[in-house]
Coordinates of C-alpha atoms and ligand atoms in Angstrom, one line a residue:
Chain A
M1 CA -9.3 39.7 2.1
I2 CA -7.1 40.5 -0.8
E3 CA -6.6 43.8 -1.9
I4 CA -4.9 44.8 -5.4
K5 CA -3.9 48.5 -5.2
G6 CA -2.7 50.6 -8.3
L7 CA -1.3 47.5 -10.3
S8 CA 0.3 48.0 -13.4
K9 CA 1.9 45.3 -15.8
T10 CA 3.2 45.5 -19.2
F11 CA 5.0 42.5 -20.7
N12 CA 8.2 43.2 -22.9
K13 CA 7.9 46.9 -22.3
G14 CA 9.3 49.1 -24.9
S15 CA 9.8 46.4 -27.6
E16 CA 7.3 45.9 -30.6
N17 CA 5.8 42.9 -28.7
E18 CA 4.7 45.1 -25.8
I19 CA 1.6 43.8 -24.1
K20 CA 0.0 46.4 -21.9
L21 CA -2.5 44.4 -19.5
F22 CA -3.1 46.6 -16.4
E23 CA -2.5 50.2 -15.6
N24 CA -3.3 51.5 -12.1
F25 CA -5.7 48.7 -11.5
S26 CA -7.4 48.1 -8.2
I27 CA -9.8 45.5 -7.0
T28 CA -10.9 44.0 -3.7
F29 CA -11.6 40.2 -3.1
E30 CA -13.9 39.9 0.1
E31 CA -13.3 37.4 2.8
G32 CA -14.8 33.8 2.4
K33 CA -16.5 35.0 -0.9
C34 CA -15.9 33.2 -4.3
T35 CA -15.4 35.7 -7.1
A36 CA -15.8 34.5 -10.7
L37 CA -13.3 36.3 -13.2
L38 CA -14.4 36.4 -16.7
G39 CA -12.8 38.0 -19.7
S40 CA -11.6 37.1 -23.3
N41 CA -8.5 35.1 -24.1
G42 CA -5.4 37.1 -23.3
C43 CA -7.1 39.9 -21.1
G44 CA -4.8 39.0 -18.3
K45 CA -6.7 36.8 -16.0
S46 CA -4.2 34.2 -15.3
T47 CA -1.5 37.1 -15.3
L48 CA -3.5 38.6 -12.3
L49 CA -3.4 35.2 -10.4
N50 CA 0.2 34.9 -11.2
I51 CA 0.9 38.4 -9.7
I52 CA -1.1 37.4 -6.7
S53 CA 0.7 34.2 -6.1
G54 CA 4.0 36.0 -6.7
N55 CA 5.0 34.1 -9.8
I56 CA 5.0 37.4 -11.7
A57 CA 6.2 40.5 -10.3
P58 CA 4.0 43.7 -11.0
D59 CA 5.7 46.8 -12.5
S60 CA 4.0 48.9 -9.7
G61 CA 1.0 48.5 -7.1
L62 CA 0.6 46.5 -4.1
I63 CA -0.8 43.0 -3.2
V64 CA -2.4 43.2 0.2
V65 CA -3.5 40.2 2.0
D66 CA -5.5 40.4 5.2
G67 CA -4.2 43.9 5.8
E68 CA -0.6 42.9 5.2
D69 CA 1.6 44.1 2.2
V70 CA 3.0 41.0 0.5
T71 CA 4.2 42.5 -2.7
K72 CA 7.9 41.8 -1.8
D73 CA 7.3 38.1 -0.5
N74 CA 8.5 35.4 -2.8
E75 CA 6.2 32.9 -4.4
E76 CA 7.1 30.0 -1.8
K77 CA 6.5 32.3 1.0
R78 CA 3.1 33.2 -0.5
A79 CA 2.3 29.5 -1.2
M80 CA 1.9 28.9 2.5
Y81 CA -1.5 30.5 2.5
I82 CA -2.5 29.9 -1.2
G83 CA -4.0 26.9 -2.8
R84 CA -4.0 27.0 -6.6
V85 CA -5.5 24.6 -9.2
H86 CA -4.2 25.1 -12.7
Q87 CA -6.0 24.6 -16.1
N88 CA -3.3 21.9 -16.7
P89 CA -4.3 18.9 -14.4
S90 CA -0.6 17.8 -14.2
L91 CA 0.6 21.0 -12.7
G92 CA -1.1 20.1 -9.4
V93 CA 0.5 16.7 -8.9
S94 CA 3.8 14.6 -9.1
A95 CA 3.2 12.2 -11.8
S96 CA 5.7 9.3 -10.6
L97 CA 4.4 9.3 -7.1
N98 CA 0.9 7.5 -6.3
I99 CA -2.0 9.1 -4.7
L100 CA -1.0 8.4 -1.0
E101 CA 2.6 10.0 -1.9
N102 CA 1.0 13.0 -3.5
M103 CA -1.4 13.5 -0.5
S104 CA 1.3 13.2 2.1
L105 CA 3.3 16.0 0.2
A106 CA 0.3 18.2 0.3
D107 CA -0.5 17.3 3.9
K108 CA 2.9 18.4 5.0
K109 CA 2.8 22.0 3.4
G110 CA 3.5 24.6 5.9
E111 CA 5.5 22.5 7.9
K112 CA 9.4 22.0 7.7
F113 CA 10.4 19.0 5.3
G114 CA 13.2 17.0 7.1
I115 CA 14.7 13.6 7.1
K116 CA 11.7 11.8 8.8
R117 CA 9.7 9.3 6.8
L118 CA 7.2 11.1 4.7
I119 CA 4.5 8.2 4.7
R120 CA 2.5 7.9 7.8
P121 CA 0.3 4.7 7.5
K122 CA -2.1 6.2 10.0
N123 CA -3.0 9.3 7.7
R124 CA -4.2 6.9 4.9
V125 CA -7.9 6.4 6.1
R126 CA -8.0 10.2 6.3
Y127 CA -6.9 10.8 2.8
E128 CA -9.1 8.1 1.7
S129 CA -12.3 9.6 3.3
I130 CA -11.3 13.0 1.7
L131 CA -11.2 11.3 -1.7
K132 CA -14.5 9.4 -1.1
E133 CA -16.2 12.6 -1.0
L134 CA -15.3 13.1 -4.5
D135 CA -17.0 9.8 -5.4
L136 CA -14.9 9.1 -8.4
G137 CA -13.5 5.9 -6.8
L138 CA -9.9 7.5 -6.3
E139 CA -10.0 6.1 -2.7
N140 CA -9.3 2.7 -4.2
K141 CA -6.4 3.9 -6.2
M142 CA -4.3 5.1 -3.3
D143 CA -1.1 3.0 -4.6
V144 CA -1.7 3.8 -8.2
M145 CA 1.1 6.2 -9.9
V146 CA -0.6 9.4 -10.6
K147 CA 0.7 9.5 -14.3
F148 CA -1.7 6.4 -14.7
L149 CA -4.6 8.6 -13.7
S150 CA -6.8 10.6 -16.2
G151 CA -6.9 14.1 -16.6
G152 CA -10.3 14.5 -14.5
Q153 CA -8.8 12.2 -11.8
R154 CA -5.7 14.2 -11.6
Q155 CA -7.5 17.4 -11.4
S156 CA -9.7 16.1 -8.6
L157 CA -6.5 15.0 -6.6
S158 CA -5.0 18.5 -7.5
L159 CA -8.2 20.1 -5.9
C160 CA -8.1 18.0 -3.0
M161 CA -4.2 18.5 -2.4
A162 CA -4.6 22.3 -2.9
T163 CA -7.4 22.8 -0.2
M164 CA -6.1 20.1 2.3
K165 CA -4.4 22.7 4.3
N166 CA -7.1 25.1 4.5
P167 CA -5.4 28.0 2.5
K168 CA -6.5 31.4 3.2
L169 CA -6.9 32.0 -0.4
L170 CA -7.7 29.7 -3.3
L171 CA -7.0 30.5 -7.0
L172 CA -8.8 28.5 -9.6
D173 CA -7.6 29.0 -13.1
E174 CA -10.1 27.4 -15.6
H175 CA -9.8 24.5 -13.3
T176 CA -12.4 22.5 -15.2
A177 CA -11.7 23.5 -18.7
A178 CA -10.1 20.2 -19.6
L179 CA -12.5 18.0 -18.1
D180 CA -15.6 16.1 -19.5
P181 CA -19.1 17.5 -18.5
K182 CA -19.7 14.9 -15.7
T183 CA -16.3 15.1 -14.1
S184 CA -16.4 18.9 -14.4
R185 CA -19.7 19.1 -12.8
V186 CA -18.3 16.7 -9.8
I187 CA -15.3 19.0 -9.5
M188 CA -17.5 22.2 -9.5
E189 CA -19.7 20.7 -6.9
K190 CA -17.0 19.7 -4.9
T191 CA -15.4 23.0 -5.1
R192 CA -18.7 24.8 -3.9
E193 CA -18.9 22.4 -1.1
L194 CA -15.4 23.0 -0.1
L195 CA -15.9 26.8 -0.4
E196 CA -19.0 26.7 1.8
R197 CA -17.4 24.4 4.4
K198 CA -14.1 26.3 4.6
A199 CA -15.1 29.8 3.6
I200 CA -12.0 30.3 1.6
T201 CA -11.5 33.5 -0.3
T202 CA -11.6 32.3 -3.8
I203 CA -11.0 33.6 -7.4
M204 CA -12.3 31.5 -10.0
I205 CA -11.4 32.1 -13.6
S206 CA -13.8 30.4 -16.0
H207 CA -14.9 30.8 -19.7
N208 CA -18.2 29.1 -18.6
M209 CA -20.9 31.7 -17.9
K210 CA -23.4 29.1 -16.5
D211 CA -20.4 27.9 -13.9
A212 CA -19.5 31.5 -13.2
I213 CA -22.9 32.4 -12.1
T214 CA -23.9 29.3 -10.4
Y215 CA -20.6 28.7 -8.4
S216 CA -19.7 32.1 -7.5
D217 CA -20.8 35.1 -5.2
R218 CA -19.8 37.7 -7.4
V219 CA -18.9 38.0 -11.1
V220 CA -16.3 40.5 -12.3
M221 CA -15.4 40.8 -16.2
L222 CA -12.3 42.3 -17.4
D223 CA -11.6 43.9 -20.6
Q224 CA -8.3 45.7 -21.6
G225 CA -7.2 46.1 -18.0
E226 CA -10.6 47.6 -16.9
I227 CA -13.5 46.0 -14.9
I228 CA -16.5 46.3 -17.2
L229 CA -18.9 44.4 -15.0
D230 CA -18.9 43.9 -11.3
R231 CA -22.2 42.4 -9.8
P232 CA -23.5 39.9 -7.4
S233 CA -24.0 36.4 -8.9
S234 CA -27.6 36.4 -8.0
Q235 CA -28.3 39.6 -9.9
I236 CA -27.1 38.6 -13.5
T237 CA -28.3 36.1 -15.9
E238 CA -26.5 34.0 -18.2
E239 CA -28.0 35.6 -21.3
E240 CA -26.8 39.1 -20.0
L241 CA -23.3 38.0 -19.4
L242 CA -23.4 36.4 -22.9
S243 CA -24.4 39.7 -24.6
I244 CA -22.0 41.7 -22.9
Y245 CA -19.3 39.2 -24.0
T246 CA -20.6 39.3 -27.6
A247 CA -20.7 43.0 -27.7
K248 CA -17.1 43.1 -26.5
L249 CA -16.2 40.6 -29.4
L250 CA -18.0 42.7 -31.9
E251 CA -16.2 46.0 -30.8
F252 CA -12.9 44.1 -30.8
Q253 CA -13.8 42.9 -34.4
R254 CA -14.7 46.4 -35.7
K255 CA -11.5 47.8 -34.2
A256 CA -9.5 45.0 -36.1
V257 CA -10.9 45.9 -39.3
Chain B
M7 CA 34.3 -17.1 -19.8
G8 CA 36.9 -18.1 -17.2
T9 CA 36.6 -17.5 -13.5
G10 CA 39.1 -14.8 -13.6
L11 CA 37.2 -12.7 -16.3
L12 CA 33.8 -13.4 -14.5
L13 CA 35.1 -12.3 -11.3
T14 CA 36.6 -9.1 -12.8
S15 CA 33.4 -8.3 -14.6
I16 CA 31.5 -8.7 -11.5
Q17 CA 33.9 -6.6 -9.5
Q18 CA 33.8 -3.7 -12.2
G19 CA 30.2 -4.2 -12.2
L20 CA 29.7 -3.7 -8.6
I21 CA 31.9 -0.5 -8.8
Y22 CA 29.9 0.9 -11.8
A23 CA 26.7 0.1 -9.7
I24 CA 27.8 3.0 -7.5
L25 CA 28.4 5.1 -10.3
A26 CA 24.9 4.2 -11.9
I27 CA 23.3 4.9 -8.7
G28 CA 24.6 8.4 -8.6
V29 CA 23.8 9.0 -12.2
F30 CA 20.1 7.5 -11.4
L31 CA 19.6 10.4 -9.0
T32 CA 20.0 13.1 -11.6
Y33 CA 18.9 11.3 -14.9
K34 CA 15.9 9.4 -13.5
I35 CA 15.0 11.4 -10.4
L36 CA 15.8 15.0 -11.3
D37 CA 15.4 14.6 -15.1
I38 CA 18.8 16.3 -15.5
A39 CA 21.6 15.0 -17.9
D40 CA 24.4 15.8 -15.9
L41 CA 27.9 15.6 -17.7
S42 CA 30.1 16.7 -14.7
V43 CA 30.0 13.1 -13.6
E44 CA 32.9 12.6 -16.3
G45 CA 35.0 15.2 -14.2
S46 CA 33.9 14.1 -10.7
F47 CA 34.7 10.4 -11.5
P48 CA 38.4 11.1 -12.0
L49 CA 38.2 13.7 -9.1
G50 CA 37.3 11.0 -6.8
A51 CA 40.5 9.0 -7.9
F52 CA 42.7 12.1 -7.6
V53 CA 41.5 13.1 -4.3
F54 CA 41.8 9.5 -2.9
A55 CA 45.5 9.3 -4.4
R56 CA 46.1 12.6 -2.5
F57 CA 45.1 11.0 0.8
A58 CA 46.7 7.6 0.0
L59 CA 50.2 9.4 -0.8
A60 CA 50.1 10.8 2.7
D61 CA 49.6 7.1 4.0
M62 CA 46.2 7.9 5.3
N63 CA 43.4 5.4 5.9
P64 CA 41.6 4.7 2.6
V65 CA 38.3 5.0 4.3
L66 CA 39.3 8.7 4.8
G67 CA 40.5 9.1 1.2
I68 CA 36.9 7.7 0.0
G69 CA 35.3 10.1 2.3
G70 CA 37.3 12.8 0.9
A71 CA 36.5 11.7 -2.7
F72 CA 32.8 12.1 -1.7
V73 CA 33.1 15.4 -0.3
A74 CA 35.0 16.7 -3.6
G75 CA 32.5 15.2 -5.8
A76 CA 29.7 16.7 -4.1
L77 CA 31.4 20.2 -4.3
A78 CA 31.7 19.6 -8.0
G79 CA 27.8 18.8 -8.1
L80 CA 27.2 22.1 -6.3
L81 CA 29.2 24.0 -8.8
T82 CA 27.2 22.7 -11.8
A83 CA 23.9 23.6 -9.8
M84 CA 25.1 26.8 -9.2
L85 CA 25.9 27.4 -12.8
F86 CA 22.5 26.5 -14.2
I87 CA 20.6 27.9 -11.1
K88 CA 22.3 31.2 -10.3
L89 CA 23.6 32.0 -14.0
K90 CA 21.0 30.3 -15.8
I91 CA 23.2 28.4 -17.9
K92 CA 21.6 25.3 -19.5
P93 CA 22.2 22.1 -17.5
L94 CA 23.9 20.1 -20.3
L95 CA 26.3 23.2 -20.7
S96 CA 26.8 23.6 -16.9
G97 CA 28.0 20.1 -16.8
I98 CA 30.4 20.4 -19.5
L99 CA 31.9 23.4 -18.2
T100 CA 32.4 21.8 -14.6
L101 CA 33.9 18.9 -16.4
T102 CA 36.4 21.1 -18.3
I103 CA 37.2 22.9 -14.9
L104 CA 37.7 19.6 -13.3
Y105 CA 40.2 18.5 -16.0
S106 CA 42.5 21.1 -14.8
V107 CA 41.6 20.8 -11.1
N108 CA 42.5 16.9 -11.3
L109 CA 45.8 17.7 -12.8
R110 CA 46.6 20.0 -10.1
I111 CA 45.6 17.7 -7.2
N112 CA 48.7 15.7 -7.3
G113 CA 50.5 17.8 -10.2
K114 CA 50.4 14.7 -12.4
A115 CA 48.2 12.9 -14.8
N116 CA 48.7 9.4 -13.5
I117 CA 49.4 8.3 -10.1
P118 CA 50.4 4.7 -9.3
L119 CA 48.8 3.6 -6.0
F120 CA 50.3 0.1 -5.9
K121 CA 52.3 0.7 -2.6
N122 CA 49.7 2.7 -0.8
P123 CA 47.0 1.7 1.6
V124 CA 43.8 0.6 -0.2
I125 CA 40.6 -1.3 0.9
F126 CA 41.2 -4.3 -1.3
S127 CA 43.5 -7.3 -0.5
N128 CA 44.9 -9.8 -2.9
D129 CA 41.9 -12.2 -2.2
K130 CA 39.6 -11.7 -5.2
W131 CA 36.7 -13.3 -3.5
M132 CA 37.0 -11.1 -0.5
N133 CA 37.2 -8.0 -2.7
V134 CA 33.9 -9.0 -4.1
I135 CA 32.5 -9.5 -0.9
L136 CA 33.8 -5.9 0.3
L137 CA 32.2 -4.3 -2.9
I138 CA 28.8 -6.2 -2.4
L139 CA 28.7 -4.7 1.2
I140 CA 29.6 -1.2 0.0
V141 CA 27.3 -1.3 -2.9
L142 CA 24.4 -2.5 -0.5
S143 CA 24.9 0.0 2.2
I144 CA 24.8 2.8 -0.4
K145 CA 21.6 1.5 -1.9
I146 CA 20.0 1.1 1.4
V147 CA 21.0 4.7 2.5
I148 CA 19.6 6.0 -0.9
D149 CA 16.4 4.1 -0.6
L150 CA 15.8 5.2 2.8
F151 CA 16.7 8.9 1.8
L152 CA 14.1 8.8 -0.8
K153 CA 11.4 7.8 1.6
T154 CA 12.2 10.7 3.6
E155 CA 10.3 14.2 3.2
I156 CA 13.1 15.7 1.6
G157 CA 13.7 12.7 -0.7
Y158 CA 10.1 12.9 -1.8
L159 CA 10.6 16.5 -2.5
L160 CA 13.8 15.5 -4.8
I161 CA 11.3 13.1 -6.6
A162 CA 8.7 16.0 -7.0
T163 CA 11.2 18.4 -8.2
G164 CA 12.1 16.2 -11.1
D165 CA 8.4 15.8 -12.0
N166 CA 6.9 19.2 -11.3
E167 CA 8.6 22.2 -9.8
V168 CA 5.3 23.9 -9.9
L169 CA 3.9 21.6 -7.1
V170 CA 7.2 22.1 -5.3
T171 CA 6.6 25.8 -5.2
S172 CA 3.1 25.5 -4.3
L173 CA 4.2 23.4 -1.1
G174 CA 6.1 26.6 -0.1
E175 CA 9.5 24.9 -1.1
N176 CA 12.1 26.1 -3.2
S177 CA 12.9 23.4 -5.8
N178 CA 16.4 24.7 -6.6
K179 CA 17.3 23.6 -3.1
Y180 CA 16.4 19.9 -4.2
K181 CA 18.3 20.1 -7.3
I182 CA 21.4 21.3 -5.5
I183 CA 20.9 18.3 -3.1
G184 CA 20.5 15.9 -5.9
L185 CA 23.6 17.0 -7.7
A186 CA 25.9 16.9 -4.9
L187 CA 24.8 13.6 -3.7
S188 CA 24.9 12.3 -7.5
N189 CA 28.4 13.5 -7.9
G190 CA 29.5 12.7 -4.4
L191 CA 28.7 9.0 -5.2
V192 CA 30.2 9.0 -8.8
A193 CA 33.6 10.4 -7.1
V194 CA 33.4 7.5 -4.5
A195 CA 33.1 5.0 -7.4
G196 CA 36.2 6.9 -8.9
S197 CA 38.0 6.5 -5.7
I198 CA 37.3 2.7 -5.6
T199 CA 38.1 2.3 -9.3
A200 CA 41.5 3.7 -8.6
Q201 CA 42.1 1.5 -5.7
M202 CA 41.0 -1.6 -7.8
N203 CA 43.2 -0.7 -10.7
G204 CA 46.0 0.5 -8.6
F205 CA 46.1 3.9 -10.3
A206 CA 44.4 7.0 -10.7
D207 CA 44.3 8.6 -14.4
I208 CA 43.2 11.8 -15.9
T209 CA 41.3 9.8 -18.7
M210 CA 39.4 7.5 -16.4
G211 CA 36.3 9.6 -16.5
S212 CA 35.9 9.7 -20.3
S213 CA 32.6 8.1 -21.6
I214 CA 31.8 7.4 -18.0
I215 CA 28.2 8.7 -18.5
V216 CA 27.5 6.4 -21.4
F217 CA 28.6 3.5 -19.1
A218 CA 26.1 4.8 -16.3
L219 CA 23.4 5.1 -18.8
A220 CA 23.6 1.9 -20.3
S221 CA 23.6 0.3 -16.8
I222 CA 20.3 2.3 -15.8
I223 CA 18.8 1.5 -19.2
I224 CA 19.5 -2.1 -19.3
G225 CA 18.2 -2.4 -15.6
D226 CA 15.0 -0.7 -16.4
T227 CA 14.6 -2.7 -19.7
I228 CA 15.3 -6.2 -18.1
L229 CA 13.4 -5.6 -15.1
K230 CA 10.8 -3.8 -16.9
S231 CA 7.8 -6.1 -15.8
V232 CA 8.5 -5.8 -12.4
T233 CA 7.3 -2.4 -11.3
K234 CA 7.9 -2.9 -7.7
I235 CA 11.6 -3.1 -8.1
K236 CA 13.3 0.1 -6.7
G237 CA 15.3 2.3 -9.2
T238 CA 18.5 1.7 -7.2
T239 CA 18.1 -2.1 -7.6
R240 CA 17.5 -1.6 -11.2
A241 CA 20.8 0.6 -11.5
I242 CA 22.8 -2.1 -9.7
M243 CA 21.6 -5.2 -11.7
G244 CA 21.9 -3.0 -14.9
A245 CA 25.6 -2.3 -14.1
I246 CA 26.4 -5.9 -13.3
I247 CA 24.6 -7.1 -16.3
Y248 CA 26.3 -4.6 -18.6
Q249 CA 29.7 -5.6 -17.4
L250 CA 29.1 -9.3 -17.6
I251 CA 28.0 -8.7 -21.2
G252 CA 30.9 -6.4 -21.8
G253 CA 33.4 -9.1 -20.5
F254 CA 31.7 -11.9 -22.4
A255 CA 32.0 -9.9 -25.5
I256 CA 35.7 -9.2 -24.9
D257 CA 36.2 -12.8 -24.2
R258 CA 34.6 -13.8 -27.6
G259 CA 37.0 -11.5 -29.4
L260 CA 35.7 -8.0 -29.1
P261 CA 38.9 -5.7 -28.9
A262 CA 38.7 -3.9 -25.6
T263 CA 39.2 -0.7 -27.7
D264 CA 35.9 -1.2 -29.3
L265 CA 34.0 -1.3 -26.0
K266 CA 32.9 2.0 -26.0
A267 CA 31.5 2.1 -29.4
A268 CA 29.7 -1.2 -28.5
T269 CA 28.2 0.5 -25.2
A270 CA 27.1 3.4 -27.1
I271 CA 25.3 1.2 -29.6
I272 CA 23.8 -0.9 -26.8
V273 CA 22.5 2.5 -25.3
I274 CA 21.2 3.4 -28.7
I275 CA 19.5 0.0 -29.1
F276 CA 17.7 -0.2 -25.7
I277 CA 16.4 3.2 -26.0
A278 CA 15.1 2.6 -29.4
I279 CA 13.4 -0.7 -28.3
N280 CA 11.7 1.5 -25.3
N281 CA 10.7 4.3 -27.5
F282 CA 9.0 2.3 -30.1
S283 CA 7.6 -0.7 -28.1
P284 CA 4.0 0.2 -27.0
N285 CA 4.7 -1.0 -23.4
G286 CA 8.3 0.3 -23.3
L287 CA 10.0 2.0 -20.6
K288 CA 6.8 3.6 -19.4
L289 CA 6.1 0.8 -16.7
A290 CA 9.6 0.9 -15.5
E291 CA 9.9 4.4 -14.9
R292 CA 9.1 4.4 -11.3
K293 CA 11.6 6.4 -9.6
Ligands
ATP22 N1 5.5 35.6 -18.7 C1 4.9 36.4 -19.7 N2 6.0 36.9 -20.5 C2 5.4 37.7 -21.7 N3 4.0 37.7 -22.0 C3 3.3 37.1 -21.0 C4 3.6 36.4 -19.9 N4 2.3 35.8 -19.3 C5 1.4 36.4 -20.1 N5 1.7 36.8 -21.2 C6 0.9 37.6 -22.1 O1 -0.1 38.3 -21.6 C7 -1.3 38.3 -22.1 C8 -2.2 37.9 -21.1 O2 -2.1 36.3 -20.8 P1 -3.0 35.6 -19.7 O3 -2.5 34.4 -19.6 O4 -2.8 36.5 -18.4 O5 -4.4 35.8 -20.4 P2 -5.8 35.0 -19.9 O6 -6.8 36.3 -19.7 O7 -5.6 34.2 -18.9 O8 -6.3 34.4 -21.2 P3 -7.0 32.9 -21.4 O9 -8.4 32.9 -21.3 O10 -6.6 32.7 -22.8 O11 -6.2 32.0 -20.4 C9 -1.3 37.2 -23.3 O12 -1.0 38.1 -24.5 C10 0.1 36.5 -23.0 O13 0.9 36.4 -24.3
MG23 MG1 -5.5 32.1 -18.5

C-alpha cells in the first residue's frame, strides 16, 4: 500500500516560470490494486510517479510504503521494490546489450553486483518462457542487440524486466502510448495478466479512457493538483470519463480567453 | 618499408593498443569523451621514471603508473559527478593539473632512462613478443571484466542510466570505475612508451587522444562487417593498422611533423564515412 500524505510540489518556486502542481495533496493506493491515473497534459501525473520513485524530491509531505516512511530514501534504494515502465521504450533497456544480457541484469536486481559472470546459461530457458507468454516472437531473438528491436518489442521487454523480480509497486507511465494498436493490446493484456497473477500494487497513467477503465480497478482523475474523480472502474463508463475531460478542457479554454 | 621501420611501427602499435583499450572504455563503453588521458599518459611515464631512478623493478614502476593514472581518472570523475562540471571540461581541468604534477614528480620536464632498469632488451623481436604478451593479457582481463556483473553495469551505464538506477545501483559508481580503469591503462601505455623510447617527456601526451580515437575508429571501420569481434580486439587491430599506415606514410616521404595533422584528417574522414554511409558504424558499435 502506498500513501501520499500532505504532498506539496512547486517547480521553479519564486521565478516567473513557477509551476505549482500539488499543495497538501493526499492519496492512498491500495494493496494489489491497479489505479488508473488520468488528467490533462502537464497536470503532474509523471511528476507524481517521479516523487514516488524518488527521482524528484517533494517540497513537503510524506511517501509511505507499507507503513514505512520512505521519503528520505534515495532513488536506488526505492528501486529495490519498484518496477517502472516509461513512455519512452528506450528507458527500460540497455540498447547495446542483447535480450539475454538485459534480462540477466534485471534478474540480478536486488542482489549484490560483483565480479562473477553475469550470464548463466541455465537461466536462458526461464527467460525464453517469460518472453514466450508475450507471443511476440522475442524468445527467438535472445541474442539480438536490443537497439535492433522495434519500440513495441523494447517496451515488451521493459515490462518483463520491470516485473521479473516481483516488485511491490509497479509504475506505468503511458507505457503503451508509443505502440501500434495490436502491440499496445498485447502489452495491456500482458500487464493485466501480470497484475492478476502477482497482485502488484500498480499506478497506471494513461490518456486512453478505454484502457484506463478496462485494465484498472479504480480510476482517479487529477486536475490542478486536485482529485476531481475517484471511482471504481466498474462504476464508470468511457463516455462519462470523456465528458468530464471535455468539460475540464472547455473550462480551461474559457479561463485562457 | 624496411624491417626496421615495420618492427618499430608494430611495437608502437602494440603500445598504442593499450592506450586504445583504455580510451575504448570511456569513449565507446561509457560514452564520455575523456581528455584527461592526455595528462595521464605522461603521468604514467613520469611515475615510472621515479621508480626507475630509484633502481626499482620496472614491473613495480608500471604498477605505480597504473595506480597514479587511476587516481587521475578518479579526479576527473569527481569533478563531473560531485561538482557537476561537464565531462569534457573536467578532463581538460585534470589534464591541466597533471601538467604541473608531472613536472613536480621528478622536478624536470625530460628524464632520460637509458641507464635504468626497463622491461625491454636490445632484441627487437623479443620486445615485440613481450609487448604482444602484455597486450593480450590486458585484453583478456578487460574482456573478462566486461562479462562480470559489474562489467555489464558499466556497459549499461553508458547506454541508459535510468535502467541502472532502476536496478537499484548508482550509475556514478560505474563511471568512476570506468574512468579509473581507463586512465590507469593509459598511464601504463605511457610508462611503456617511456621505456621503449628511453625517456619520459612532458609533451609526450599531446594529441594522444586523437591517436587513440584514430585506432578505435579504424578498428571499427575495418572490422565493420564482423559484429562478433570484441571492442578490445578492434581497438588493438586499429592501433596496429594505424601505426603501420603512419609508418608507411613516413617511409613514403611524409614529414614526421605532419603526422598529427594526417592523423586528425584520417579520424575526420573515417567518422564522415561512417556518418554518411547507410550501414556505417552502427553495425560495429557492439560494445
Ligand atoms: N524536473 C522538472 N523541472 C521543472 N519542471 C518540471 C519538471 N518535471 C516536470 N515539470 C513541469 O511540471 C509540469 C507537469 O509535468 P508532468 O510531466 O508531471 O505532466 P504530466 O501530467 O505527466 O503530463 P503528460 O500527460 O503530458 O505526460 C509540466 O509543466 C512540466 O513542465
Ligand atoms: Mg507524463
